[in-house]
Short mmCIF file of C-alpha atoms in Angstrom, two decimals:
data_model
loop_
_atom_site.label_atom_id
_atom_site.label_comp_id
_atom_site.label_asym_id
_atom_site.label_seq_id
_atom_site.Cartn_x
_atom_site.Cartn_y
_atom_site.Cartn_z
CA MET A 183 108.76 88.33 70.37
CA LYS A 184 106.05 90.58 69.81
CA SER A 185 103.80 90.05 72.49
CA LYS A 186 106.84 90.30 74.86
CA ILE A 187 108.11 93.88 73.65
CA ASN A 188 104.41 94.85 74.27
CA LYS A 189 103.85 93.44 77.78
CA ASN A 190 107.17 95.24 78.04
CA TYR A 191 106.45 98.20 76.97
CA LEU A 192 102.86 98.00 79.39
CA ALA A 193 104.74 97.14 82.01
CA LEU A 194 106.95 100.37 81.90
CA SER A 195 103.80 102.82 80.28
CA SER A 196 101.50 101.44 83.00
CA SER A 197 104.40 102.40 86.26
CA LEU A 198 105.26 105.42 84.50
CA ALA A 199 102.08 107.06 83.69
CA ILE A 200 100.50 106.15 87.46
CA SER A 201 103.85 106.87 89.79
CA LYS A 202 104.15 109.96 87.59
CA THR A 203 100.27 111.29 88.34
CA GLY A 204 101.59 110.43 92.30
CA ASP A 205 105.32 112.70 92.03
CA TYR A 206 103.18 115.88 90.85
CA ALA A 207 100.43 115.23 93.34
CA HIS A 208 103.12 114.79 95.78
CA GLU A 209 104.83 117.99 95.18
CA VAL A 210 101.77 120.38 95.20
CA VAL A 211 101.21 118.55 98.41
CA PHE A 212 104.37 118.52 99.88
CA ALA A 213 105.27 122.43 99.39
CA LEU A 214 101.45 123.17 101.03
CA ILE A 215 101.72 121.30 103.80
CA VAL A 216 105.79 122.41 104.42
CA ILE A 217 104.17 125.87 104.51
CA GLU A 218 101.63 124.67 106.63
CA LEU A 219 104.43 123.53 109.19
CA LEU A 220 107.08 126.36 108.91
CA ARG A 221 104.32 129.52 108.47
CA GLU A 222 106.12 132.17 106.90
CA ASN A 223 109.89 130.83 107.97
CA TYR A 224 111.35 131.07 104.48
CA LEU A 225 114.49 130.02 105.91
CA LEU A 226 113.37 126.86 107.26
CA ILE A 227 111.54 126.16 104.24
CA GLY A 228 114.37 126.77 102.08
CA VAL A 229 116.50 124.72 104.45
CA VAL A 230 113.11 122.03 104.19
CA TYR A 231 114.41 121.72 100.12
CA PHE A 232 117.67 121.96 99.97
CA PHE A 233 117.80 118.38 102.30
CA ARG A 234 115.51 117.17 99.99
CA PHE A 235 117.32 117.49 96.99
CA VAL A 236 120.70 117.06 98.04
CA PRO A 237 120.71 113.44 97.90
CA PHE A 238 120.79 113.68 93.84
CA ILE A 239 124.16 115.16 94.58
CA PHE A 240 125.11 111.19 96.08
CA PHE A 241 123.37 109.22 94.54
CA GLY A 242 122.44 110.44 91.55
CA PRO A 243 125.87 109.17 90.30
CA ILE A 244 125.28 105.68 92.60
CA GLY A 245 121.43 105.46 90.99
CA GLY A 246 123.81 105.40 87.35
CA TRP A 247 126.45 103.30 88.53
CA LEU A 248 123.68 100.56 89.47
CA ALA A 249 121.86 100.62 85.78
CA ASP A 250 125.13 99.64 83.91
CA ARG A 251 125.29 96.91 86.26
CA TYR A 252 122.84 94.92 88.31
CA PRO A 253 119.06 94.16 86.92
CA LEU A 254 116.82 97.14 86.13
CA LYS A 255 114.13 95.37 87.41
CA ASN A 256 115.18 94.45 90.90
CA THR A 257 116.81 98.14 91.09
CA MET A 258 113.15 99.57 90.28
CA VAL A 259 111.26 97.25 92.17
CA TYR A 260 113.35 98.12 95.62
CA SER A 261 113.37 101.68 94.81
CA GLU A 262 109.66 101.90 94.72
CA LEU A 263 109.01 100.63 97.78
CA LEU A 264 111.75 102.64 99.65
CA ARG A 265 109.73 105.21 98.32
CA LEU A 266 106.09 104.10 99.57
CA VAL A 267 107.73 103.32 103.30
CA ALA A 268 108.97 107.02 103.35
CA SER A 269 105.49 107.88 101.93
CA VAL A 270 103.53 105.69 104.01
CA SER A 271 105.51 107.68 106.97
CA LEU A 272 105.01 110.90 106.05
CA LEU A 273 101.08 109.93 105.82
CA PHE A 274 101.32 108.86 109.15
CA LEU A 275 103.27 111.57 110.90
CA TYR A 276 100.54 113.78 108.87
CA GLU A 277 97.56 112.38 110.06
CA TYR A 278 98.66 111.96 113.96
CA ASP A 279 100.17 116.11 114.09
CA ALA A 280 103.37 114.21 114.84
CA LEU A 281 105.20 115.68 111.40
CA ASN A 282 108.33 117.75 112.87
CA LEU A 283 110.67 119.85 110.63
CA VAL A 284 113.36 116.94 111.35
CA SER A 285 110.58 113.99 110.44
CA MET A 286 109.94 116.32 107.38
CA ILE A 287 113.60 116.04 106.37
CA ALA A 288 113.59 112.15 106.81
CA CYS A 289 110.82 111.00 105.13
CA THR A 290 111.59 113.31 101.88
CA LEU A 291 115.42 112.66 101.96
CA VAL A 292 114.24 108.63 101.87
CA ILE A 293 111.63 109.18 98.84
CA THR A 294 114.75 111.95 96.95
CA VAL A 295 117.24 108.59 97.49
CA GLY A 296 114.38 106.24 95.92
CA ARG A 297 114.02 108.73 92.81
CA SER A 298 117.18 108.93 92.14
CA ILE A 299 117.94 105.18 92.56
CA PHE A 300 115.17 104.95 90.18
CA GLN A 301 115.02 106.76 87.17
CA PRO A 302 118.38 106.30 85.79
CA SER A 303 117.49 102.38 85.64
CA PHE A 304 114.14 102.97 84.54
CA GLN A 305 115.96 105.21 81.42
CA SER A 306 117.76 102.44 80.67
CA CYS A 307 115.23 100.36 80.03
CA VAL A 308 114.11 101.42 76.58
CA PRO A 309 117.24 101.26 74.63
CA LYS A 310 117.85 97.59 76.44
CA LEU A 311 114.72 95.88 75.95
CA PHE A 312 112.89 97.81 72.80
CA ARG A 313 114.52 97.63 69.47
CA GLU A 314 116.63 100.33 67.59
CA ASN A 315 113.82 101.06 65.16
CA SER A 316 110.85 101.56 67.61
CA LEU A 317 112.79 103.60 70.14
CA ILE A 318 112.00 106.84 68.79
CA ARG A 319 108.22 105.93 69.03
CA ILE A 320 108.57 104.94 72.60
CA ASN A 321 110.39 107.59 73.90
CA SER A 322 108.11 109.71 71.91
CA SER A 323 104.91 108.00 73.92
CA PHE A 324 106.77 107.99 77.02
CA GLN A 325 107.27 112.12 77.01
CA MET A 326 103.91 112.60 76.21
CA ILE A 327 102.71 110.26 79.29
CA ASP A 328 105.20 112.08 81.64
CA GLN A 329 103.34 115.68 80.25
CA ILE A 330 99.53 114.31 80.78
CA ALA A 331 100.17 112.74 84.36
CA SER A 332 101.82 116.39 84.95
CA ILE A 333 98.17 117.85 84.53
CA ALA A 334 96.48 114.91 85.68
CA GLY A 335 98.62 115.41 89.26
CA PRO A 336 97.50 118.66 90.00
CA LEU A 337 93.87 118.43 89.15
CA LEU A 338 93.62 115.12 91.38
CA CYS A 339 95.83 116.79 94.45
CA SER A 340 92.92 120.31 94.24
CA LEU A 341 90.08 117.22 94.40
CA LEU A 342 91.22 115.34 96.88
CA ILE A 343 92.38 118.47 98.86
CA VAL A 344 88.45 119.78 98.53
CA SER A 345 87.34 116.66 98.85
CA VAL A 346 89.46 114.53 101.83
CA GLY A 347 92.41 116.95 102.60
CA LYS A 348 95.84 116.55 102.39
CA GLN A 349 96.04 113.25 103.74
CA GLY A 350 93.62 112.14 100.79
CA VAL A 351 96.26 113.13 98.02
CA LEU A 352 99.53 111.16 100.54
CA ILE A 353 97.25 108.33 100.56
CA PHE A 354 96.75 108.16 97.25
CA ASP A 355 100.44 109.37 96.21
CA SER A 356 101.12 106.05 98.43
CA LEU A 357 99.04 103.73 95.83
CA THR A 358 100.65 104.76 92.97
CA TYR A 359 103.99 103.61 94.34
CA VAL A 360 101.83 100.01 95.38
CA VAL A 361 100.84 99.79 91.14
CA SER A 362 103.85 100.74 90.17
CA MET A 363 105.38 97.99 91.65
CA ALA A 364 103.30 95.21 90.49
CA ALA A 365 103.62 97.19 86.47
CA LEU A 366 106.96 96.92 86.68
CA LEU A 367 106.33 92.98 88.01
CA MET A 368 105.72 92.45 84.50
CA LEU A 369 108.51 93.24 82.60
CA THR A 370 109.58 89.68 81.29
CA GLN A 371 113.23 91.18 80.98
CA ALA A 372 114.99 93.81 82.52
CA LYS A 373 118.41 93.47 82.75
CA ALA A 374 122.14 94.97 83.25
CA GLU A 375 124.24 94.22 80.29
CA GLY A 376 126.81 91.97 81.16
CA SER A 377 127.42 89.70 84.44
CA LEU A 378 130.68 91.59 85.73
CA ARG A 379 129.67 93.18 88.60
CA PRO A 380 132.79 96.02 89.54
CA ALA A 381 133.21 96.03 93.49
CA PHE A 382 131.60 99.01 94.74
CA SER A 383 133.68 102.36 94.55
CA VAL A 384 132.03 105.55 95.69
CA ALA A 385 135.52 106.90 95.16
CA SER A 386 135.46 105.44 92.04
CA ILE A 387 131.72 106.61 90.63
CA PHE A 388 132.32 110.40 91.58
CA LYS A 389 136.96 110.51 90.52
CA GLU A 390 135.18 109.32 86.91
CA THR A 391 132.22 112.61 87.13
CA TRP A 392 135.12 114.76 87.35
CA ALA A 393 136.89 113.57 84.52
CA ASN A 394 133.65 114.08 82.79
CA ILE A 395 133.47 117.58 83.56
CA GLN A 396 136.92 117.87 82.78
CA PHE A 397 136.51 116.47 79.61
CA LEU A 398 134.01 118.21 77.79
CA ARG A 399 134.94 121.68 79.63
CA TRP A 400 138.11 121.16 77.02
CA HIS A 401 136.91 119.37 74.21
CA SER A 402 132.94 119.59 73.79
CA ARG A 403 132.70 123.40 74.84
CA ASP A 404 129.07 124.28 73.25
CA LEU A 405 128.01 120.51 75.38
CA PHE A 406 129.55 122.07 78.28
CA ALA A 407 127.87 125.68 78.40
CA SER A 408 124.32 123.77 77.71
CA ILE A 409 124.94 121.56 80.41
CA ILE A 410 126.99 124.12 83.19
CA GLY A 411 124.57 127.21 81.32
CA SER A 412 121.37 125.05 82.71
CA ALA A 413 122.70 124.28 85.83
CA LEU A 414 123.08 127.24 86.89
CA CYS A 415 120.04 128.78 85.90
CA ILE A 416 117.86 125.85 87.44
CA LEU A 417 119.73 126.96 90.90
CA PHE A 418 117.36 130.19 90.63
CA THR A 419 114.74 128.30 89.28
CA ALA A 420 113.90 125.00 91.11
CA SER A 421 112.97 126.90 94.73
CA LEU A 422 110.81 129.35 92.97
CA LEU A 423 108.02 126.06 90.97
CA ARG A 424 108.76 124.18 94.21
CA TYR A 425 107.64 126.67 97.10
CA VAL A 426 108.48 129.65 96.46
CA LEU A 427 105.00 130.43 93.66
CA PRO A 428 102.82 128.75 96.23
CA ALA A 429 103.70 130.53 98.91
CA PHE A 430 103.85 133.24 97.22
CA VAL A 431 99.91 132.67 96.89
CA ILE A 432 99.41 131.66 99.59
CA PHE A 433 100.98 135.24 101.16
CA LYS A 434 98.85 137.13 98.52
CA GLY A 435 95.41 135.65 99.97
CA GLY A 436 95.04 132.31 97.58
CA THR A 437 93.27 129.35 98.85
CA GLU A 438 95.27 125.57 97.92
CA VAL A 439 93.21 125.03 95.30
CA GLU A 440 93.79 128.33 93.50
CA VAL A 441 97.71 127.05 93.85
CA SER A 442 96.89 123.31 92.59
CA TYR A 443 95.16 125.27 89.47
CA ILE A 444 98.06 127.56 88.98
CA PHE A 445 100.29 124.42 89.04
CA ALA A 446 97.78 122.33 86.19
CA ALA A 447 98.29 125.63 83.88
CA LEU A 448 101.77 125.19 84.19
CA ALA A 449 101.55 121.73 83.19
CA PHE A 450 99.52 122.36 80.24
CA GLY A 451 101.29 125.03 79.00
CA THR A 452 103.95 122.57 79.29
CA VAL A 453 101.66 119.80 77.07
CA VAL A 454 101.17 122.55 74.59
CA GLY A 455 104.97 123.97 74.74
CA SER A 456 106.15 120.00 74.01
CA LEU A 457 104.02 119.84 71.11
CA LEU A 458 105.06 123.20 69.53
CA TYR A 459 108.29 122.33 70.20
CA ALA A 460 108.42 119.14 68.27
CA ARG A 461 106.89 120.69 64.90
CA PHE A 462 109.01 123.86 64.36
CA SER A 463 111.69 122.97 66.65
CA VAL A 464 112.78 126.28 67.53
CA ILE A 465 116.09 125.36 69.86
CA ARG A 466 119.41 123.79 67.59
CA SER A 467 122.00 125.80 69.56
CA PRO A 468 123.57 126.09 73.12
CA SER A 469 123.32 130.27 72.39
CA SER A 470 119.63 129.47 71.35
CA LEU A 471 119.25 127.50 74.72
CA MET A 472 120.53 130.59 76.69
CA LYS A 473 117.83 133.22 74.99
CA TRP A 474 115.45 131.08 75.82
CA TRP A 475 116.54 130.48 79.36
CA MET A 476 116.05 134.61 79.77
CA ALA A 477 112.64 134.53 78.35
CA TYR A 478 112.02 131.98 81.56
CA GLY A 479 113.23 134.84 84.12
CA ALA A 480 111.34 137.34 82.01
CA VAL A 481 107.97 135.90 81.88
CA PHE A 482 108.51 134.32 86.19
CA ILE A 483 108.83 138.11 86.29
CA LEU A 484 105.65 139.06 84.76
CA LEU A 485 104.18 135.51 86.68
CA ALA A 486 105.22 137.52 90.19
CA CYS A 487 103.53 140.83 89.23
CA THR A 488 100.48 139.50 87.66
CA ILE A 489 100.04 137.40 90.87
CA ASN A 490 100.15 140.65 92.92
CA LEU A 491 98.03 142.27 90.93
CA SER A 492 95.26 139.11 90.79
CA ILE A 493 95.55 135.92 91.48
CA SER A 494 93.19 134.59 88.71
CA LEU A 495 94.91 136.82 86.14
CA SER A 496 98.19 134.55 86.65
CA TYR A 497 96.47 131.49 85.39
CA GLY A 498 97.55 132.45 81.85
CA ILE A 499 100.78 133.66 82.50
CA SER A 500 101.29 130.40 84.27
CA PHE A 501 100.03 128.60 81.04
CA VAL A 502 103.09 130.63 78.86
CA LEU A 503 106.17 130.57 81.95
CA GLY A 504 104.83 126.22 81.39
CA GLY A 505 105.60 126.85 77.13
CA CYS A 506 108.57 128.58 77.67
CA GLY A 507 109.57 125.87 80.07
CA ALA A 508 108.66 122.61 77.89
CA PHE A 509 111.05 125.07 75.16
CA VAL A 510 113.78 124.87 77.59
CA ASP A 511 113.65 121.40 78.92
CA ILE A 512 113.57 119.42 75.61
CA SER A 513 116.46 121.36 73.98
CA ILE A 514 118.20 120.44 77.09
CA VAL A 515 117.60 116.64 76.37
CA SER A 516 117.91 117.05 72.55
CA LEU A 517 121.10 119.39 72.59
CA ILE A 518 122.96 116.30 74.77
CA GLN A 519 121.69 113.67 72.37
CA ALA A 520 123.59 115.69 69.59
CA LEU A 521 126.26 116.78 71.32
CA SER A 522 127.71 113.37 72.71
CA GLY A 523 128.94 110.80 71.28
CA LYS A 524 127.08 107.56 71.18
CA GLN A 525 128.87 105.62 74.04
CA ASP A 526 129.14 108.90 76.20
CA ILE A 527 125.35 109.76 76.34
CA GLY A 528 124.36 108.36 79.58
CA LYS A 529 127.35 109.25 81.32
CA ASN A 530 126.17 113.18 80.27
CA PHE A 531 122.78 112.81 81.02
CA GLY A 532 124.12 111.30 84.48
CA LEU A 533 126.77 114.41 84.91
CA PHE A 534 123.54 116.84 84.06
CA SER A 535 121.16 115.65 86.09
CA THR A 536 123.63 115.33 89.58
CA LEU A 537 124.23 119.13 88.47
CA ALA A 538 120.95 119.98 88.23
CA ASN A 539 119.85 118.60 91.61
CA THR A 540 122.53 120.01 93.25
CA GLY A 541 120.96 123.12 91.85
CA GLU A 542 117.64 122.44 92.70
CA ALA A 543 119.46 121.79 96.79
CA ALA A 544 121.34 124.97 97.40
CA SER A 545 117.97 127.17 95.57
CA GLY A 546 116.24 126.72 98.40
CA LEU A 547 118.92 128.01 100.95
CA ILE A 548 119.88 130.87 98.54
CA TYR A 549 115.77 132.02 98.23
CA GLY A 550 115.82 131.24 102.54
CA PHE A 551 118.45 134.14 102.44
CA PHE A 552 116.67 136.61 99.71
CA ALA A 553 113.41 136.00 101.60
CA LEU A 554 114.83 137.93 104.39
CA GLY A 555 114.39 141.00 102.62
CA GLY A 556 110.64 140.46 101.78
CA VAL A 557 108.90 138.45 99.81
CA PHE A 558 107.85 139.93 96.26
CA ALA A 559 110.98 141.55 96.25
CA SER A 560 113.16 138.38 96.91
CA PHE A 561 110.68 135.98 94.10
CA ILE A 562 111.74 139.14 91.77
CA MET A 563 115.72 138.90 92.45
CA MET A 564 115.76 135.23 91.97
CA ALA A 565 113.75 135.67 89.00
CA SER A 566 116.12 138.34 87.52
CA LEU A 567 118.95 135.76 88.00
CA ILE A 568 117.59 133.00 85.78
CA SER A 569 117.82 135.96 83.20
CA LEU A 570 120.91 137.19 84.48
CA SER A 571 122.71 133.56 84.64
CA ALA A 572 121.64 133.01 80.71
CA MET A 573 123.03 136.30 79.56
CA LEU A 574 126.04 136.07 81.22
CA MET A 575 126.67 132.21 79.56
CA LEU A 576 125.64 133.94 76.12
CA ARG A 577 127.88 136.32 76.12
CA ASN A 578 131.16 133.90 77.33
CA MET A 579 129.77 131.84 74.28
CA ARG A 580 129.79 134.43 71.65
CA ARG A 581 133.27 135.59 73.24
CA GLY A 582 134.48 132.01 72.41
CA GLU A 583 135.70 131.74 75.58
CA SER A 584 134.97 128.57 78.03
CA PRO A 585 132.35 129.43 80.77
CA LYS A 586 133.56 129.26 84.36
#
């Protein structure tokens, strides 16, 4: 039995390490390709990112439904295959100068669909494959693997851009899906619990999601505030991280390699922040979470001002921003786990994932309109709205009102 557990752990950890490294490298190079293709048309850039994340709204709940009812191994392998096809298509279109707005949106839509199906099945594997007394150790190791990949991805991206160009990053990203599928095929067991497979119904899936929102609103207000408040902050955060930050660096005369360095500094700050959080457990309540969201927005404002003065000085601020982001990210997960009933943890994580990715989808469009008033001013405005949203949510919590 021990050898089987080790084999399953090796399969999942290997898949996570290579897949996440490719994902983080892809995030950087995709932003650079979008900026290159669309120049300074920030409204169109926002449209691309809207369509990039909008599939999460529809396929996030569907991915959770599949994870509960179908073999997890098959679902993960097929979703990785889907992403491989889209990544290779993006590579060939870019290599032969055939990439345009429509084809770029199509490729990123398919990649996002694959990701939204893959994630719930991967997260469901751990409690279904391993003993309960080993879950904390395994989850911690997976979190550390993700953090290491968040550093390795941008650094590899910068190395590949310097040596072979953006095409090299896209080739590497495609290969990570191949390796990930090979690792997942090593799984000895990854089946959904039970043998019943109810008829697929999109209406039923979304009806359950809406019912859960109403239940939390009236019966678990702290959890509701944590989920809704964080989703609202993400509405203004996502576009800043995904493409505004690299676009602003290039706008100020920075290079693509410097963009990769900034993302690497962010990732390194995330690792250090995660270690500090684990040591001190600084966020224990929804109100503390909102205070750190306020701090996160303030550091983003400082980063924009620093880049405006000197890109080289921005690496330190990026490190601090990554640390604040780690406090926020880990606390959201911890609060959902602590405030959810055992039978509702998966449902509440699915709800947060759906709302957060809805915010990511809309974030690009919002910034696209703000950018019409100027790049720097709109950067400051979006960062300020992160802090303002958290401040308003905190005020509602202190008044004992249900956030609306």
